[in-house]
XYZ file of C-alpha atoms in Angstrom:
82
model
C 0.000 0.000 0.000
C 1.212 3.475 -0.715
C 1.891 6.221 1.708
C -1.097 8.490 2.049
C -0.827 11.800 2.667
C -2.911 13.373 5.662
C -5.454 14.782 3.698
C -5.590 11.295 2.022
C -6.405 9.950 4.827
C -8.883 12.314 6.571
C -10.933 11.808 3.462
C -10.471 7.536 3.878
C -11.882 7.716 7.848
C -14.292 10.946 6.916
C -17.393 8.009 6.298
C -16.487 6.551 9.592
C -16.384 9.409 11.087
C -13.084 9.037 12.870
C -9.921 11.326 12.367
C -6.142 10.363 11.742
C -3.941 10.428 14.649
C -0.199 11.698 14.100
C 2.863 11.066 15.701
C 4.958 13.373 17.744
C 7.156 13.515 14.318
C 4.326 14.445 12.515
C 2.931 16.498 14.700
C 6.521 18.432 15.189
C 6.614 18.564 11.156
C 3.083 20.159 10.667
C 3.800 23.131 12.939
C 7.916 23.595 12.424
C 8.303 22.945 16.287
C 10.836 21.030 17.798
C 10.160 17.693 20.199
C 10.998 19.597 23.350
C 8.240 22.019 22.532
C 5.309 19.207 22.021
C 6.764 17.695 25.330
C 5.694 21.002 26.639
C 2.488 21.730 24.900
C 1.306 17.942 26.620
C 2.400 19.408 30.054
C 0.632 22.423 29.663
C -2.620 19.977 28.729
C -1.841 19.293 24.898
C -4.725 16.433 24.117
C -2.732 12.932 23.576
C -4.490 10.082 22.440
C -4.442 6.721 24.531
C -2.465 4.466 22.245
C -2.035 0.290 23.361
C 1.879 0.750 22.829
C 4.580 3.006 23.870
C 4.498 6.212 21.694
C 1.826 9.234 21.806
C -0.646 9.849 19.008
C -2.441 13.279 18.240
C -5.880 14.347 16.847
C -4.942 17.697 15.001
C -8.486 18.493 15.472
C -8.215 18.305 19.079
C -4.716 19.692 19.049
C -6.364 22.909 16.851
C -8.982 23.815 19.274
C -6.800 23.397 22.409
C -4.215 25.664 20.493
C -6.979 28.074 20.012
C -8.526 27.929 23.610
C -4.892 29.056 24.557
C -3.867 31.771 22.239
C -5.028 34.147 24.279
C -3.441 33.121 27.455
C 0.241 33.234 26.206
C 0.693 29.809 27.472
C 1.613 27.532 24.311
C 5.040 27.985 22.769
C 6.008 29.698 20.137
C 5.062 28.409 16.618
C 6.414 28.623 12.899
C 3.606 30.736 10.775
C 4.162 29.127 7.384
């Protein structure tokens, strides 16, 4: 099977109506921000997804609105606007 991008495969799970989850790679590659910083965004209440192995998965959705509920407050580290 071929790698699938993440829009790829938002639009495979849309019908079920489940999400995908991304790594802490992935999740450091979609906003430019280094693994000490997502290590801080999940102290500061970041939304991690229970996972059966080692490892941390994230909803972006959820990770978007938590971002959101803390612009204002100053709290989440900075992030790469590109």
């Amino acid at each position: 099977m071929a790698t699938q991008t993440l829009a790829e495969r938002a639009e495979t799970l849309r019908p079920t109506g489940l999400s995908p989850l991304l790594t802490t790679a992935q999740l450091m590659a979609r906003y430019g921000v280094s693994n000490w910083t997502v290590n801080e965004w999940v102290k500061k209440g970041c939304p991690v997804e229970p996972t059966s192995f080692r490892g941390r998965r994230f909803d972006l959705d959820a990770v978007r609105q938590w971002m959101a509920a803390q612009a204002g407050t100053g709290s989440v580290p900075a992030q790469r606007t590109a």
